[in-house]
PDB file of C-alpha atoms in Angstrom:
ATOM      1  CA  UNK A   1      13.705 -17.798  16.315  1.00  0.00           C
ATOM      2  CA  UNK A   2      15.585 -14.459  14.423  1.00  0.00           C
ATOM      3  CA  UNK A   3      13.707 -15.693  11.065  1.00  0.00           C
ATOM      4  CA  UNK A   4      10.638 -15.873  12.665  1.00  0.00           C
ATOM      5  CA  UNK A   5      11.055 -12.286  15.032  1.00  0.00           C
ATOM      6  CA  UNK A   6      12.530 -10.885  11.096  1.00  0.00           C
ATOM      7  CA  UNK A   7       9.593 -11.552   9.143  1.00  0.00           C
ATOM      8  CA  UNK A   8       7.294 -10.251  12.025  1.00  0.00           C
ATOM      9  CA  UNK A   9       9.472  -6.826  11.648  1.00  0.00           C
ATOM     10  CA  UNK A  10       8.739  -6.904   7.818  1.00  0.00           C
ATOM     11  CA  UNK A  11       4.836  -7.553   8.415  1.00  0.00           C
ATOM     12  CA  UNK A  12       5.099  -4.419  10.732  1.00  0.00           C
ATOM     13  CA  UNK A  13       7.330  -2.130   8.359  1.00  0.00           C
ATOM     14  CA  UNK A  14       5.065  -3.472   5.192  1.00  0.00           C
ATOM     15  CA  UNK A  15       1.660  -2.433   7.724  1.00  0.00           C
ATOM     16  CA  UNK A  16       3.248   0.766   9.082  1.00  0.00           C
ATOM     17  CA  UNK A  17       4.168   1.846   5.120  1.00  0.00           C
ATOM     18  CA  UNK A  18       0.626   1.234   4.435  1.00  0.00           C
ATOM     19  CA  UNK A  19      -0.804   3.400   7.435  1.00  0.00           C
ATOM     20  CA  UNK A  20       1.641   5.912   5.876  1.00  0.00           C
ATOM     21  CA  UNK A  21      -0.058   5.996   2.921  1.00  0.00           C
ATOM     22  CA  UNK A  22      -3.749   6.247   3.887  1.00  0.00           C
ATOM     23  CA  UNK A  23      -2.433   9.061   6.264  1.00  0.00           C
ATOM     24  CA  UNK A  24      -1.253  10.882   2.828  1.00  0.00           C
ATOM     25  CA  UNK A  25      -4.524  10.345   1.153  1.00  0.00           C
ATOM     26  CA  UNK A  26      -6.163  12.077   4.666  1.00  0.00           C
ATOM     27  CA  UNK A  27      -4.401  15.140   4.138  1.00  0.00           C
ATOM     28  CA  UNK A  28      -2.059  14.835   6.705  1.00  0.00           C
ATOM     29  CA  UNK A  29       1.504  16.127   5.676  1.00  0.00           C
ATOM     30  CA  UNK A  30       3.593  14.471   8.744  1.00  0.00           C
ATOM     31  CA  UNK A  31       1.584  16.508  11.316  1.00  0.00           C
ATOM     32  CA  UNK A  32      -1.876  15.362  13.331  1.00  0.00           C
ATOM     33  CA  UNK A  33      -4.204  13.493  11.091  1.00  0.00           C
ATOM     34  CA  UNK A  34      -8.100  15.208  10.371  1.00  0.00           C
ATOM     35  CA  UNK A  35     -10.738  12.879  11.514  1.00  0.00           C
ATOM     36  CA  UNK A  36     -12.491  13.976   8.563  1.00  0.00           C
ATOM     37  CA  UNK A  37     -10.474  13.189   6.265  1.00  0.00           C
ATOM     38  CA  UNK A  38      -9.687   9.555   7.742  1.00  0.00           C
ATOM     39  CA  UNK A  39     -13.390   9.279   7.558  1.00  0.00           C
ATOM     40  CA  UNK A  40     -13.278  10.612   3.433  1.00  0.00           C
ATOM     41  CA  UNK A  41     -10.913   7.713   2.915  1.00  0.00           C
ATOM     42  CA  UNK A  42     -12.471   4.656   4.137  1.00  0.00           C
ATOM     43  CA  UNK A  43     -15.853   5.903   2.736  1.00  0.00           C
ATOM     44  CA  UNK A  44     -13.963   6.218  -0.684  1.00  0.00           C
ATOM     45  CA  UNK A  45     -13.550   2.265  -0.510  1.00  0.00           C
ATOM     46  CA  UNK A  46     -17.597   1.995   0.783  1.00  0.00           C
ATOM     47  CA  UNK A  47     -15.642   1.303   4.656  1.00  0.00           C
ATOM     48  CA  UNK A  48     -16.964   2.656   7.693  1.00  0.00           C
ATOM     49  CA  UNK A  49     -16.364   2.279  11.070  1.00  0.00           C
ATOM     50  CA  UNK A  50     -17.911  -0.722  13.170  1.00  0.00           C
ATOM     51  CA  UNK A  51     -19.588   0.250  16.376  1.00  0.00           C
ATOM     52  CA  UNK A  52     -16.872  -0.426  18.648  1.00  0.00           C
ATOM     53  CA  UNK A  53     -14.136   1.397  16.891  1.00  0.00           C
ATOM     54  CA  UNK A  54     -16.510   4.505  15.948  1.00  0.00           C
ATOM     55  CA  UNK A  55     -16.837   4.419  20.048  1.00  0.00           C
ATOM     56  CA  UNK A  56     -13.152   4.121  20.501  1.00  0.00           C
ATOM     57  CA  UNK A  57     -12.160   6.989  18.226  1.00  0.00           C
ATOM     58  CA  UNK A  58     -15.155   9.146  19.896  1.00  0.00           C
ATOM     59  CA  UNK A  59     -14.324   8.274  23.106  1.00  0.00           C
ATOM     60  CA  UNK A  60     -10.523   9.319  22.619  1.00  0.00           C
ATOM     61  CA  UNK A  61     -11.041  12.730  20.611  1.00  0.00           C
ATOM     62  CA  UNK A  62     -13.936  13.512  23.620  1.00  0.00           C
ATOM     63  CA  UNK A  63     -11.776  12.337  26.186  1.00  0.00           C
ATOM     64  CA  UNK A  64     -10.634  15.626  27.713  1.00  0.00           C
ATOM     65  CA  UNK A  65      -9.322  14.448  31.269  1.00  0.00           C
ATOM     66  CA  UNK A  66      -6.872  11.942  30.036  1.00  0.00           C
ATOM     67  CA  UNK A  67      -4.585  11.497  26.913  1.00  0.00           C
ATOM     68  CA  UNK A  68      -6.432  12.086  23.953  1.00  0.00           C
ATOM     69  CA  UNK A  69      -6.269  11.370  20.511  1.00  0.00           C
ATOM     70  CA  UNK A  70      -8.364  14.144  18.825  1.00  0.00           C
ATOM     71  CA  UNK A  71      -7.847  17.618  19.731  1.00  0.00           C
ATOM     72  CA  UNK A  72     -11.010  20.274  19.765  1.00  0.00           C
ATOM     73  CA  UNK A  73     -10.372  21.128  15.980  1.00  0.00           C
ATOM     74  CA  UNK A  74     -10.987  17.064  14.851  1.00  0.00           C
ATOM     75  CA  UNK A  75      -7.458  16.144  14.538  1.00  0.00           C
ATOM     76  CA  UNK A  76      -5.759  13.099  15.812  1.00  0.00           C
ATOM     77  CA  UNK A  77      -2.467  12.598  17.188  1.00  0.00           C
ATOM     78  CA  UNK A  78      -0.171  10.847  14.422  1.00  0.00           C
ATOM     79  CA  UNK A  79       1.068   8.752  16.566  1.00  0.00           C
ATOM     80  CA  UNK A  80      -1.496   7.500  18.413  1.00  0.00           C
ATOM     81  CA  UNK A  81      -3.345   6.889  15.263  1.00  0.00           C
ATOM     82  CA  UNK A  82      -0.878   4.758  13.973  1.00  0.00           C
ATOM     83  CA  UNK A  83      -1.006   2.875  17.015  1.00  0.00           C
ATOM     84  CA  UNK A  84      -4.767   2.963  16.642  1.00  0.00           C
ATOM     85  CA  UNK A  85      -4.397   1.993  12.864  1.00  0.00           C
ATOM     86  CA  UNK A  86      -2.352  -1.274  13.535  1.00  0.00           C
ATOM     87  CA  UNK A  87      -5.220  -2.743  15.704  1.00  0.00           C
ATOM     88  CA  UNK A  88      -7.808  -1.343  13.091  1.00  0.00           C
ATOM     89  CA  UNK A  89     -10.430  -3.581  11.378  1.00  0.00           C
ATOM     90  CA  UNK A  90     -11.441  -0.945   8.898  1.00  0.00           C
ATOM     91  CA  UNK A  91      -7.922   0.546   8.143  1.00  0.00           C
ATOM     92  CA  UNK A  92      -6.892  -3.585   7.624  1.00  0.00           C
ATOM     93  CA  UNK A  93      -9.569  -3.637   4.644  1.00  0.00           C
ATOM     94  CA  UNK A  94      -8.775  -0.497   3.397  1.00  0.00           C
ATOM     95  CA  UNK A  95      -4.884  -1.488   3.018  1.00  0.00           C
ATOM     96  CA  UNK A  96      -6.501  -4.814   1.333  1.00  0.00           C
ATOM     97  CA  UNK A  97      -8.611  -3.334  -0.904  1.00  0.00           C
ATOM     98  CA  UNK A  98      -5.547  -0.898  -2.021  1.00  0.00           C
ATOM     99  CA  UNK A  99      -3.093  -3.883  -1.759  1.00  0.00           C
ATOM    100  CA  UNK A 100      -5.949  -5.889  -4.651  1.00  0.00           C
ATOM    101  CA  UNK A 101      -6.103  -2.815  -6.528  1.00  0.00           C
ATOM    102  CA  UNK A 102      -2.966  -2.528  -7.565  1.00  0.00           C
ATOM    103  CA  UNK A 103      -1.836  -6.345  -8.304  1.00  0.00           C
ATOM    104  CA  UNK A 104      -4.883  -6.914 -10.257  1.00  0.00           C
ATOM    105  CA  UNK A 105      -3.653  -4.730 -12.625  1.00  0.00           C
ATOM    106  CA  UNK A 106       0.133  -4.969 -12.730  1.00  0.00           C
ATOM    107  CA  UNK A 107       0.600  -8.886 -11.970  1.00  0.00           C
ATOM    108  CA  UNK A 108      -2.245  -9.388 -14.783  1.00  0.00           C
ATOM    109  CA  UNK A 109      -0.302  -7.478 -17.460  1.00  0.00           C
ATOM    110  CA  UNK A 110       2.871  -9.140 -16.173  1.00  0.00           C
ATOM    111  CA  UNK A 111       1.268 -12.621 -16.531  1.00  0.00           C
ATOM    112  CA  UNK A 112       0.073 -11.887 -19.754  1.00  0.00           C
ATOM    113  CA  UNK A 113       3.412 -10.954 -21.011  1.00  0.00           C
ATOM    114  CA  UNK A 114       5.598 -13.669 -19.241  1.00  0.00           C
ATOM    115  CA  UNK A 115       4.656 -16.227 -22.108  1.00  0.00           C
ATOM    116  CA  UNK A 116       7.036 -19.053 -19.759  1.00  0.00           C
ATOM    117  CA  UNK A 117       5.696 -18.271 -16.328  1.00  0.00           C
ATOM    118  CA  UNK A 118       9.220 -17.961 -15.298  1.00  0.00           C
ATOM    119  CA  UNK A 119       7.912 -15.100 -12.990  1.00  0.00           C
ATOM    120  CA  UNK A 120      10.696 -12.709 -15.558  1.00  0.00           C
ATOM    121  CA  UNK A 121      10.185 -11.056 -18.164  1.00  0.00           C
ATOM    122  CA  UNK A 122      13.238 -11.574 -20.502  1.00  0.00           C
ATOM    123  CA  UNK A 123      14.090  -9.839 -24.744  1.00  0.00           C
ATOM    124  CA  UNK A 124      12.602 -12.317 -26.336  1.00  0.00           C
ATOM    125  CA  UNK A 125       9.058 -11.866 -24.361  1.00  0.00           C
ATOM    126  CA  UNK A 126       9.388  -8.746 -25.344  1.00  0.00           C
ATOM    127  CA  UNK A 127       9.968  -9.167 -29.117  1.00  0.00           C
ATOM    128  CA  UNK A 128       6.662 -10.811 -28.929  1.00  0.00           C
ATOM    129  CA  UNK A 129       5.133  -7.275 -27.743  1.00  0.00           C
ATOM    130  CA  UNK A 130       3.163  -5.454 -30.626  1.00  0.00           C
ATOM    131  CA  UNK A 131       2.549  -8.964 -32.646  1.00  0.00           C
ATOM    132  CA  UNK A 132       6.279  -9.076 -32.693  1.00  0.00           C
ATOM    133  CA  UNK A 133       6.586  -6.245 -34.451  1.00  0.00           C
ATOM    134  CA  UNK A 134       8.698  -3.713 -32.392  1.00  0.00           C
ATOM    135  CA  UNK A 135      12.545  -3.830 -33.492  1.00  0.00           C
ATOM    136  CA  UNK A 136      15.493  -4.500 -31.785  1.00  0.00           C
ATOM    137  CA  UNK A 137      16.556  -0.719 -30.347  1.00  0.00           C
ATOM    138  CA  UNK A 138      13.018  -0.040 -29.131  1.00  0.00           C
ATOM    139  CA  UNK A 139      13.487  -4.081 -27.213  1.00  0.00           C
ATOM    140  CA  UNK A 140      16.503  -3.158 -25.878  1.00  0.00           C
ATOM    141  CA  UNK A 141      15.316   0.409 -24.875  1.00  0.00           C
ATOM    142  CA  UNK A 142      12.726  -0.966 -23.276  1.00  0.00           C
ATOM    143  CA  UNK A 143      14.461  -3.428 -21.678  1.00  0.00           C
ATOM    144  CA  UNK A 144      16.700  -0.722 -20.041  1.00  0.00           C
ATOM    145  CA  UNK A 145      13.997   1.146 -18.784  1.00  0.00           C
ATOM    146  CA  UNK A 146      12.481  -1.347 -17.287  1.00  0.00           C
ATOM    147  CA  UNK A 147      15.092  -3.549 -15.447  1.00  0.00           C
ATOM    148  CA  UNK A 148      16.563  -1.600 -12.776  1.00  0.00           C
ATOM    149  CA  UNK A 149      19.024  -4.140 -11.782  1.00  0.00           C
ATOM    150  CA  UNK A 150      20.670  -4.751 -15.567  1.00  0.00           C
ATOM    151  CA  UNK A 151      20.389  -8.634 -14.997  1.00  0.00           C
ATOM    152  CA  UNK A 152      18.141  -8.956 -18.247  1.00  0.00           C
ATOM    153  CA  UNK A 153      15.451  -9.949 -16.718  1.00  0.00           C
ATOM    154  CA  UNK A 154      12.449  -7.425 -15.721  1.00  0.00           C
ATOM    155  CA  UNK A 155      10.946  -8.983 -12.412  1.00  0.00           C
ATOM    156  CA  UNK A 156       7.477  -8.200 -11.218  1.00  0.00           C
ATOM    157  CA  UNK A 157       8.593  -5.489  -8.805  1.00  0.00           C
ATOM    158  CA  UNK A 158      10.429  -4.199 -11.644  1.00  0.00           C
ATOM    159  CA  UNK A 159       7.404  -4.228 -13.794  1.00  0.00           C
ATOM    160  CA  UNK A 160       4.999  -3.020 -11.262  1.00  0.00           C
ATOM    161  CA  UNK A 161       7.071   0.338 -11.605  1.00  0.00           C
ATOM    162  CA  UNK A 162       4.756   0.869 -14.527  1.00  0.00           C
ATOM    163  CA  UNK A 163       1.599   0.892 -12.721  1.00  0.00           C
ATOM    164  CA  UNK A 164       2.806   3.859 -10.179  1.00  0.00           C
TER     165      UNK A 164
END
């Protein structure tokens, strides 16, 4: 039962960091959230809003009697958003379509370089970098750089550290 309610708290920390950073691409800077620029970001991806959640935002920010999440000036209530943003269809595809972005790129490079498929990159993958012509200090510099936790072997995480 703990393994199972554990990974359910890493989905939920590995959703919420996502939701973090969409909210940093909307302009928000830890305060309320610009419907705007929400709007900006899933357009940037070709997303929109469905009819039911375009009615649920609208009906929050022009809900003036209860709670709401938009204020007059079209922002939204960080919070609530974020509870809003879990349950979201369109902020789900977004964080997919970010997610594919940046694998495709790193874990392709990575695969192309881990000759073994050990899922590690170790010195002598390396060597075979640059037709196997970069020496032994620019290896081992390398190598330094790139694995953070000096076990000789650069992982994908590791790797992906490139690509930020």
């Amino acid at each position: 039962m703990a393994a199972v309610s554990h990974l359910k708290n890493k989905r939920d920390a590995k959703l919420r960091e996502g939701i973090e950073r969409m909210l940093a691409r909307c302009g928000s800077a830890g305060g309320p959230i610009p419907v705007q620029g929400y709007m900006d970001v899933l357009a940037g991806h070709g997303l929109q809003l469905d009819d039911k959640e375009t009615a649920r935002v609208t009906r929050m920010a022009q809900n003036k009697m209860k709670k709401r999440m938009s204020d007059d000036d079209g922002f939204m209530d960080r919070n609530e958003f974020i509870e809003y943003a879990k349950k979201s269809h369109a902020v789900k595809e977004w964080l997919d379509a970010e997610k594919s972005k940046n694998i495709d790129k790193a874990e392709l490079a990575f695969k192309a370089i881990d000759k073994d498929g050990s899922g590690f990159i170790d010195v002598s993958e390396l060597s075979k970098l640059g037709g196997g012509k970069m020496d032994k200090s620019k290896q081992e510099a390398l190598m330094n750089k790139l694995d953070k936790d000096g076990d000789g072997k650069i992982t994908l995480e590791e790797f992906r550290l490139l690509f930020k």
